[in-house]
Coordinates of C-alpha atoms and ligand atoms in Angstrom, one line a residue:
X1 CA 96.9 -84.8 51.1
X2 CA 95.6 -86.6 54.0
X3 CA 95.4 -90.1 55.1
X4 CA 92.1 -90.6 56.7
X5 CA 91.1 -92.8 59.7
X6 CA 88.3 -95.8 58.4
X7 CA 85.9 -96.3 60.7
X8 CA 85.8 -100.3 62.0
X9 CA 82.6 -102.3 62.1
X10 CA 80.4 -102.6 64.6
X11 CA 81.3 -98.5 64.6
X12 CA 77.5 -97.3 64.6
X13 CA 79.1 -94.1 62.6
X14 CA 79.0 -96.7 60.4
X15 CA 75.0 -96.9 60.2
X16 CA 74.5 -93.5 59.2
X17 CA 72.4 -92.4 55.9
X18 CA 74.7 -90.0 54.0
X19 CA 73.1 -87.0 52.9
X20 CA 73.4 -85.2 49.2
X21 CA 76.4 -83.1 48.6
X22 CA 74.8 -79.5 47.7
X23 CA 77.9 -78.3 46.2
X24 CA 81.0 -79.8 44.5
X25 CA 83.6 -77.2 45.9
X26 CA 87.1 -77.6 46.8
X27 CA 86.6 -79.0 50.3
X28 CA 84.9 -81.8 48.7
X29 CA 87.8 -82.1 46.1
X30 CA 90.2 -81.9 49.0
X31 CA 88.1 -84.7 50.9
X32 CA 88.0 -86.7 47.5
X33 CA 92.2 -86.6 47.6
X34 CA 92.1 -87.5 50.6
X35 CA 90.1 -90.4 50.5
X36 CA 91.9 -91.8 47.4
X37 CA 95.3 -91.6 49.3
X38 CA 93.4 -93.5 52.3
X39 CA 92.0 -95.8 49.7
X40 CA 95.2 -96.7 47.7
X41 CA 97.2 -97.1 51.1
X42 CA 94.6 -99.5 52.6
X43 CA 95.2 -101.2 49.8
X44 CA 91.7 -101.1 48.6
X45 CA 89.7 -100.8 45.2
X46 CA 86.6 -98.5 46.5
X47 CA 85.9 -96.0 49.4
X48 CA 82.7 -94.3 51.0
X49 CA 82.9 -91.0 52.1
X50 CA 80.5 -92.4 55.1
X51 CA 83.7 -94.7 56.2
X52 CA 85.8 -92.0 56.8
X53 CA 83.1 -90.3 58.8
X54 CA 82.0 -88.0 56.5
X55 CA 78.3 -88.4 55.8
X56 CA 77.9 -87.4 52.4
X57 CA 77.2 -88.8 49.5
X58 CA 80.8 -89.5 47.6
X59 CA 82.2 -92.7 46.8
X60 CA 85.6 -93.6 45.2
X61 CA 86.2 -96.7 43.1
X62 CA 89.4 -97.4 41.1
X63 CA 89.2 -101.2 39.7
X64 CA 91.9 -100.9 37.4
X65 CA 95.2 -103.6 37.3
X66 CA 97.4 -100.6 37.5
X67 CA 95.7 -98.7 40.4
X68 CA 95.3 -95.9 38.2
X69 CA 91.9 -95.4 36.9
X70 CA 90.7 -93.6 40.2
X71 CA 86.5 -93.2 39.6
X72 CA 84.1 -90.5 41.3
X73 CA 80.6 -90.6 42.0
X74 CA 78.8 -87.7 43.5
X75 CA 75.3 -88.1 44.9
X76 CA 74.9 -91.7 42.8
X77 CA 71.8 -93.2 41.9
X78 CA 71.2 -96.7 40.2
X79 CA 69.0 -95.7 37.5
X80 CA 69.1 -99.4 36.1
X81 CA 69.7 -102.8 37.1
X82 CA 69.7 -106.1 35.2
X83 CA 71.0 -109.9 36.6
X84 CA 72.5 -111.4 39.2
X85 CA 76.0 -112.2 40.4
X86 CA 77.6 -114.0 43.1
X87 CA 80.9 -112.4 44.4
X88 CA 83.2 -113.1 47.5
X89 CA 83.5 -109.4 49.2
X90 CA 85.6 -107.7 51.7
X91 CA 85.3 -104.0 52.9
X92 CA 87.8 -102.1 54.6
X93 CA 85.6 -101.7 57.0
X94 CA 85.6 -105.1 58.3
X95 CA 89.1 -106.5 58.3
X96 CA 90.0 -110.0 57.5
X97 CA 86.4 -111.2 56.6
X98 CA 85.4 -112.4 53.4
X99 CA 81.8 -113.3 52.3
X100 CA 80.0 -114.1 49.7
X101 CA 76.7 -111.7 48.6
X102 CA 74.3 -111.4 45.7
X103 CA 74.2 -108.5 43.5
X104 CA 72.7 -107.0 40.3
X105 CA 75.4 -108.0 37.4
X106 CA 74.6 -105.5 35.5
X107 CA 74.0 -101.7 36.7
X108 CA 73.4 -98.2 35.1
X109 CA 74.6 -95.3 37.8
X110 CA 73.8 -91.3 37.5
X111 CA 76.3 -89.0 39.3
X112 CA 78.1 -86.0 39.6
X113 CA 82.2 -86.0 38.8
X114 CA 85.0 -84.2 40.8
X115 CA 83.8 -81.0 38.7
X116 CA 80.2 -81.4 39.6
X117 CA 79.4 -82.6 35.7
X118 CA 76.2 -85.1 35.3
X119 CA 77.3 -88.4 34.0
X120 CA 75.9 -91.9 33.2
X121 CA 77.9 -95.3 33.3
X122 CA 76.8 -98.4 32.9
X123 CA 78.9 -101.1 34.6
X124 CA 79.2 -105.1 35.4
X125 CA 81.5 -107.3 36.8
X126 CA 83.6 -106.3 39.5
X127 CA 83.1 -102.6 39.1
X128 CA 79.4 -103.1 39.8
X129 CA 79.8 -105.1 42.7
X130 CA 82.3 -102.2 44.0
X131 CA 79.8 -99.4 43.2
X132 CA 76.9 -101.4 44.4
X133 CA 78.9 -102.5 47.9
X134 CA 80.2 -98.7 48.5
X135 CA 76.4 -97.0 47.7
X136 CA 75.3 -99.5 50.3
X137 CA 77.5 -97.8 52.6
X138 CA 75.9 -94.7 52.2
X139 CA 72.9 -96.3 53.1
X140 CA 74.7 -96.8 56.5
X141 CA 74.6 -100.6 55.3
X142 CA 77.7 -103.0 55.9
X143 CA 78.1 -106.3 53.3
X144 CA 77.9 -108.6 56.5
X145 CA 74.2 -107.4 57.2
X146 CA 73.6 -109.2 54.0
X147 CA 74.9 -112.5 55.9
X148 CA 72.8 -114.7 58.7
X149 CA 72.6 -113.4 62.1
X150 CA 74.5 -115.9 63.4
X151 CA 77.3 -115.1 60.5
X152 CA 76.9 -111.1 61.3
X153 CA 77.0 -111.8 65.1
X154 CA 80.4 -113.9 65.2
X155 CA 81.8 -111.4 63.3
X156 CA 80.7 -108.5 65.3
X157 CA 82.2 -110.9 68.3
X158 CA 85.7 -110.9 66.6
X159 CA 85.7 -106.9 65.7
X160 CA 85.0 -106.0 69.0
X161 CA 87.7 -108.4 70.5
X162 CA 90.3 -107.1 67.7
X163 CA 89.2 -103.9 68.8
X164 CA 90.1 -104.6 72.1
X165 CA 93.2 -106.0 71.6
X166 CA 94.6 -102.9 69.8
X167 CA 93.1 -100.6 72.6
X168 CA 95.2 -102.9 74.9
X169 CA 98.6 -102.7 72.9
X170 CA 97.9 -98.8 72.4
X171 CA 98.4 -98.4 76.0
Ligands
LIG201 O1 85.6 -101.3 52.2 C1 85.2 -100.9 51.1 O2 84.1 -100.5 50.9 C2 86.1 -101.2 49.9 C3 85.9 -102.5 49.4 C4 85.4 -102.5 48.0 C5 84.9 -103.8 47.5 C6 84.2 -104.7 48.3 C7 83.7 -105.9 47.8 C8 84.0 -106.2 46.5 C9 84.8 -105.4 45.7 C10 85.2 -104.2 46.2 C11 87.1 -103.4 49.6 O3 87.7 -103.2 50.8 S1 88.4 -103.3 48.5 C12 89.2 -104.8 48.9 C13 88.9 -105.8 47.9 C14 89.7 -105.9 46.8 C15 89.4 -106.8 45.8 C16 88.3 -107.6 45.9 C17 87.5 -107.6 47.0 C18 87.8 -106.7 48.1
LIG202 ZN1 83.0 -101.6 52.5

């Protein structure tokens, strides 16, 4: 296993649209073990496959206390959605900011697992914040373009001054 470099907003690898995985195979397995070691290490509770700057359509989620209940989804689709909820979200992506975005409480996803088997889950709460925030990513959508501009454009600001700073200390 591998662990992986995650791309840093304003990145515009960031903005791509992921494209459907055409065959669960080993080298997405290996890329899935992979990001689950990058994931775990971050420490974080979900990964896109687009953040590591593969642009497919694979997202990791593990929600659990214990940090073992690791969760695949394969070309996801939202099949259903129901509610609202109000959350305060991160991403590993965007280090250090915190902001709070509207999403559907509850959802009902359709994937593909690690063995390229069809399954359905429906899920609230946290977890469907998580699945909701990391299939935005494969969008090539980032949480803070849910904020104002003037939010989104400070925060940009201070990325691209953090990035800066560890360009400088690199040297
Ligand atoms: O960067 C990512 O996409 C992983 C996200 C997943 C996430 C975002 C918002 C809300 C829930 C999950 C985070 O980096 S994981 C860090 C985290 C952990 C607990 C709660 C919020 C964020
Ligand atoms: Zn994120």
């Amino acid at each position: 296993m591998a662990k992986l470099t995650i791309l840093n907003y304003p990145d515009p690898r960031l903005h791509t649209v992921a494209k459907p995985v055409k065959e669960v195979n080993d080298d997405i397995r290996k890329l899935i073990a992979d990001m689950a070691e990058t994931m775990y290490a971050a420490p974080g509770i979900g990964l896109a496959a687009t953040q590591v700057n593969q642009h497919i359509q694979l997202i990791l989620v593990d929600t659990s206390k214990e940090q073992n209940d690791l969760q695949v989804f394969i070309n996801p689709k939202i099949v259903a959605k129901t509610g609202l909820q109000e959350y305060e979200e991160g991403c590993l992506s965007v280090p250090g900011i915190y902001e709070t975005v509207t999403r559907s409480e509850r959802i009902t996803v359709e994937a593909l697992d690690s063995n390229g088997k069809k399954f359905k889950l429906n899920a609230e709460g946290l977890l469907a914040v998580c699945i909701q925030h990391e299939m935005d990513h494969l969008l090539g959508k980032v949480f803070v373009e849910y904020l104002s501009p003037l939010k989104r454009n400070r925060i940009k600001a201070k990325m691209v001054k953090h990035a800066r700073e560890i360009e400088r200390n690199n040297y």
